[in-house]
Coordinates of C-alpha atoms in Angstrom, one line a residue:
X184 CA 7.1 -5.1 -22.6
X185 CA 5.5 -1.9 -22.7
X186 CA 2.2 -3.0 -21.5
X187 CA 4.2 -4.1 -18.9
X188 CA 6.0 -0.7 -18.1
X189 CA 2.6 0.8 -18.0
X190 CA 1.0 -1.6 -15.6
X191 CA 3.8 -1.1 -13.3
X192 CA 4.1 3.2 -13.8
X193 CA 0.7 2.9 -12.9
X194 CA 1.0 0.8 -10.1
X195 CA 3.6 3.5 -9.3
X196 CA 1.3 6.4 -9.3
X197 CA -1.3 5.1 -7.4
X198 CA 0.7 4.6 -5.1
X199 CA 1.5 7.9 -4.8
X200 CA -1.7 9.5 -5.1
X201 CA -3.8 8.1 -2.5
X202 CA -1.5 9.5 0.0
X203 CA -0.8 12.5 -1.0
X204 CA -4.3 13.3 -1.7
X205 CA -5.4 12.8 1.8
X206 CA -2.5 14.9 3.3
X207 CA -3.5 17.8 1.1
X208 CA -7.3 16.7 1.8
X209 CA -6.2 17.3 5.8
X210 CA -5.3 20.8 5.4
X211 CA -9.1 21.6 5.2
X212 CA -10.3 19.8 7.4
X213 CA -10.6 20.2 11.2
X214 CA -9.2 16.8 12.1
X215 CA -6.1 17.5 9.7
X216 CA -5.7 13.8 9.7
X217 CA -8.0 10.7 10.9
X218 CA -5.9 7.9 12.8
X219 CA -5.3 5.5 9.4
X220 CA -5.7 5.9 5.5
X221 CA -8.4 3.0 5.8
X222 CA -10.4 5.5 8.3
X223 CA -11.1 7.3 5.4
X224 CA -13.4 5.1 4.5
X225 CA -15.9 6.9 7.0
X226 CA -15.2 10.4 5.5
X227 CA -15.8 12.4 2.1
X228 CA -12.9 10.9 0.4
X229 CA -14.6 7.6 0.7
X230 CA -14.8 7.1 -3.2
X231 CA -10.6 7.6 -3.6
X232 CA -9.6 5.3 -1.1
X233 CA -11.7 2.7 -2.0
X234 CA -11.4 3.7 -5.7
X235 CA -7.4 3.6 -5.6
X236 CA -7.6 0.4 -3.6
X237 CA -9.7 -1.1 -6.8
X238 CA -7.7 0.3 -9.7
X239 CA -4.3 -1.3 -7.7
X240 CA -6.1 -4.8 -7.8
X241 CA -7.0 -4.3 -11.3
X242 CA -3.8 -4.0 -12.1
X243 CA -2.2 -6.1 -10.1
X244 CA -4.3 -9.3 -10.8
X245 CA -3.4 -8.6 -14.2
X246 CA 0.1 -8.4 -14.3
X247 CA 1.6 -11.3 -15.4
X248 CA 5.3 -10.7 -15.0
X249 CA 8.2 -12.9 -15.7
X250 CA 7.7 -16.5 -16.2
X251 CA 8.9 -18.3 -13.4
X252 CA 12.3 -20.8 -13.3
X253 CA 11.7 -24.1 -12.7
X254 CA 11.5 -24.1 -9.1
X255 CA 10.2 -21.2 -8.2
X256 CA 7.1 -20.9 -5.9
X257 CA 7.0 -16.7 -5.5
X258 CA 5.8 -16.4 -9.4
X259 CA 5.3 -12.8 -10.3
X260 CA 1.6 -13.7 -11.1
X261 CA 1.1 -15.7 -7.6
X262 CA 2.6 -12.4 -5.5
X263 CA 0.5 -9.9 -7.7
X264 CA -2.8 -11.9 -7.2
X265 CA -2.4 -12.4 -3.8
X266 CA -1.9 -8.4 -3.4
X267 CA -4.7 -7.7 -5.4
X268 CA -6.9 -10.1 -3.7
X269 CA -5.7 -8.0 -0.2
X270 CA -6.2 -5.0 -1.8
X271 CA -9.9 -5.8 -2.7
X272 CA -10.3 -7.3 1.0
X273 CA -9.2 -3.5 2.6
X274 CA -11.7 -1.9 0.3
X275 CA -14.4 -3.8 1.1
X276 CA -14.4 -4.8 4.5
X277 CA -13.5 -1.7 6.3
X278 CA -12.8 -0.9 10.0
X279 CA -15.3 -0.2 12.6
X280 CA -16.8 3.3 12.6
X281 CA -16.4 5.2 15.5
X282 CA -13.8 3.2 17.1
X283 CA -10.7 2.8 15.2
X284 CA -11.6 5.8 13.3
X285 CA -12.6 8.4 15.7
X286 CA -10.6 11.2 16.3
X287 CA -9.1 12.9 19.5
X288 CA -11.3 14.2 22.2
X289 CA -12.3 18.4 21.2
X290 CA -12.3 17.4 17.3
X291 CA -14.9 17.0 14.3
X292 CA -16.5 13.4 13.9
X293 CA -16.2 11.9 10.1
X294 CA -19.2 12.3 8.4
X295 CA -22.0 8.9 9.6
X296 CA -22.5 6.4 7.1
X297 CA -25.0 3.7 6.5
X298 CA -23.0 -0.3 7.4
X299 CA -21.6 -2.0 4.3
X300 CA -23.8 -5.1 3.2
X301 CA -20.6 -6.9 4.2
X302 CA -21.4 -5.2 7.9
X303 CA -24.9 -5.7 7.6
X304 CA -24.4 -10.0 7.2
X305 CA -21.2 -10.5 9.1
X306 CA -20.1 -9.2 12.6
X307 CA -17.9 -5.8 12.2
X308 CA -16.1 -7.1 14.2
X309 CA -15.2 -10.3 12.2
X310 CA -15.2 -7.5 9.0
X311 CA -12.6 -5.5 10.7
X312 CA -9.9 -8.7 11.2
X313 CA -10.6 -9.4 7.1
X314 CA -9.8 -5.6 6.9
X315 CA -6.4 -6.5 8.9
X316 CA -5.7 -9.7 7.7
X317 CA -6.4 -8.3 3.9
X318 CA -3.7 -5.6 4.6
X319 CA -1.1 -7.8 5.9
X320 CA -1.8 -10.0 2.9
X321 CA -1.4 -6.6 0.4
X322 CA 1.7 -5.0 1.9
X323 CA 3.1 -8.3 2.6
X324 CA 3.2 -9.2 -0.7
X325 CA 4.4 -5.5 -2.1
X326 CA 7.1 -6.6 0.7
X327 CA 8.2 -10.4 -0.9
X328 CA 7.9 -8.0 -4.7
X329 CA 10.7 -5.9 -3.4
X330 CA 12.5 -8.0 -1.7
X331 CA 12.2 -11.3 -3.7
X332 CA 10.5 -10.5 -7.2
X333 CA 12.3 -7.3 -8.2
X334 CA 15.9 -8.6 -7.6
X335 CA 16.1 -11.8 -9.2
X336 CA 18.5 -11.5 -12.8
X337 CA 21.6 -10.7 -14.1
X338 CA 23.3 -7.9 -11.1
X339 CA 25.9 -7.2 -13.1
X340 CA 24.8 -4.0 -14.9
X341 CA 25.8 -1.4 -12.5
X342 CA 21.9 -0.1 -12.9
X343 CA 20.3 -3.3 -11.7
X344 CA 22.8 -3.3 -8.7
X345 CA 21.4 0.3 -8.1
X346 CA 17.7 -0.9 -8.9
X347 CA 18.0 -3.9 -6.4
X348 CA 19.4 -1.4 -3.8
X349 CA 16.4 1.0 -4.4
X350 CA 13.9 -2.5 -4.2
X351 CA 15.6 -4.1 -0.9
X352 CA 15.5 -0.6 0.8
X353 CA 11.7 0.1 -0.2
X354 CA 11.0 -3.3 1.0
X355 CA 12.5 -3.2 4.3
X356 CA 10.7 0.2 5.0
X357 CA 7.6 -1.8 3.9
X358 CA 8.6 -4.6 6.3
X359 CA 9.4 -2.3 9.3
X360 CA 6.3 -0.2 8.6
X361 CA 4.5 -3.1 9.7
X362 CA 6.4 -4.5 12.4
X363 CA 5.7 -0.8 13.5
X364 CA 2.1 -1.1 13.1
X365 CA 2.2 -4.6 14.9
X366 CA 4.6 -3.0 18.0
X367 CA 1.2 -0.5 18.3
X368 CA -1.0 -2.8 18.6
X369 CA 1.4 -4.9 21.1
X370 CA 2.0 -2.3 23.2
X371 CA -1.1 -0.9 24.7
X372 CA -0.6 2.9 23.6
X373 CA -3.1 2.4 21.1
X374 CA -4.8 5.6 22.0
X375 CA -1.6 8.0 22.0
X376 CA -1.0 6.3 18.6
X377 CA -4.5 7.3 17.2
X378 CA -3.7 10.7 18.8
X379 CA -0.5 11.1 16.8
X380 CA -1.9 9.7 13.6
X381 CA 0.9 7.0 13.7
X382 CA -0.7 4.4 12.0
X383 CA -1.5 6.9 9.2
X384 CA 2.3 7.8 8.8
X385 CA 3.2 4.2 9.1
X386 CA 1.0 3.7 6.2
X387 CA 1.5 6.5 4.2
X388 CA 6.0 6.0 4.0
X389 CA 4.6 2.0 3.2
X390 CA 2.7 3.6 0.2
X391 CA 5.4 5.5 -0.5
X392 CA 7.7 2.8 -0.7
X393 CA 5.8 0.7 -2.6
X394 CA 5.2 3.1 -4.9
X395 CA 8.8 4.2 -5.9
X396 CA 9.6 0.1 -5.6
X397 CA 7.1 0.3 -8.9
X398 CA 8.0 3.1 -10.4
X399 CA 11.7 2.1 -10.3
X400 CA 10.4 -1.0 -12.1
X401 CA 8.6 0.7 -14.9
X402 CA 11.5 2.7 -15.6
X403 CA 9.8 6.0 -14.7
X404 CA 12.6 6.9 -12.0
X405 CA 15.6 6.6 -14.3
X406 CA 17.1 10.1 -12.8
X407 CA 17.2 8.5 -9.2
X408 CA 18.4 5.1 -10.5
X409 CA 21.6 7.6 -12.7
X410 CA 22.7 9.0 -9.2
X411 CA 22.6 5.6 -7.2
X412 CA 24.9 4.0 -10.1
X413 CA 26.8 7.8 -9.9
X414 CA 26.6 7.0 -6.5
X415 CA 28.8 3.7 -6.7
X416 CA 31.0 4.8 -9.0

């Protein structure tokens, strides 16, 4: 059990950290803020992004979680693996450089970097829809954890009624955080959403989310869990 608190804590505070670090990161920077957290791929805080993106597969692909009933098809195991496996696709096969990740007109161009080997034996352009399809895959899953995973039990402690609150809630913003990010790419105003970093706020309250979803798990938020059941009461 306590391997599995720690798994999930950390899970938690990764979480956390990746975008919080780049927000403070922006303050020195010209830019502030490039148009998405996986555009800072092509920047100096190359090694944390891809180095958070790897630690959250490690321990997701081993988290193990409940056994499942007899019938159930979303095991913890299946949902964590397939997260893990997106995370590791986002880390590895990253976005186009100078198109997705270029910054507004008058502004300082990320650092150049040499092409990936994935780049260098597959299209970027066939590299940059694994990069989307490995995100939807990762905060899809984080999604069906909140919304599926995380509530199943006995509801009748007043603090799992307040913990399946806080996991429906952080999985909805996951969900809309993506149908935001799929309305963007809809609609045309691609380039007014680079200019407002929308994507990168879309991704960064998903992080969030997901994040406190875990944390919430691993028992690490017990002060916010007390006032939701204070809350109810």
């Amino acid at each position: 059990m306590q391997s599995f608190l720690a798994v999930r804590r950390g899970l938690g505070l990764l979480g956390y950290v990746l975008p919080i670090a780049l927000i403070f990161y922006g303050l020195f920077v010209p830019q502030w803020a490039l148009a998405s957290i996986s555009a800072y791929f092509y920047s100096p805080m190359r090694e944390l992004f891809v180095g958070t993106l790897c630690a959250q597969a490690v321990f997701l692909w081993n988290y193990e979680g409940y056994r499942p009933n007899a019938g159930e098809f979303l095991s913890d195991k299946a949902v964590s693996r397939i997260a893990s496996f997106g995370a590791l696709v986002v880390a590895f096969a990253p976005l186009q450089p100078g198109i997705k990740t270029a910054p507004p007109a008058g502004e300082a161009l990320a650092p150049p970097f040499e092409p990936t080997f994935l780049q260098t034996i597959i299209s970027p352009v066939y590299v940059e829809m694994m990069h989307g399809a490995g995100a939807a895959l990762f905060f899809g899953a984080l999604a069906v954890y909140c919304l599926v995973n995380f509530v199943r039990g006995d509801d009748s402690r007043p603090t799992k009624k307040a913990e399946n609150r806080i996991y429906r809630c952080c999985g909805w913003i996951i969900v809309g955080c993506m149908a935001g990010y799929a309305a963007l790419k809809l609609s045309g105003f691609e380039e007014t959403a680079t200019r407002m970093r929308a994507v990168f706020w879309l991704e960064c309250i998903a992080c969030a989310a997901f994040a406190t979803s875990w944390a919430v798990k691993g028992e690490a938020l017990r002060p916010l869990v007390r006032s939701m059941v204070a809350k109810s009461d």
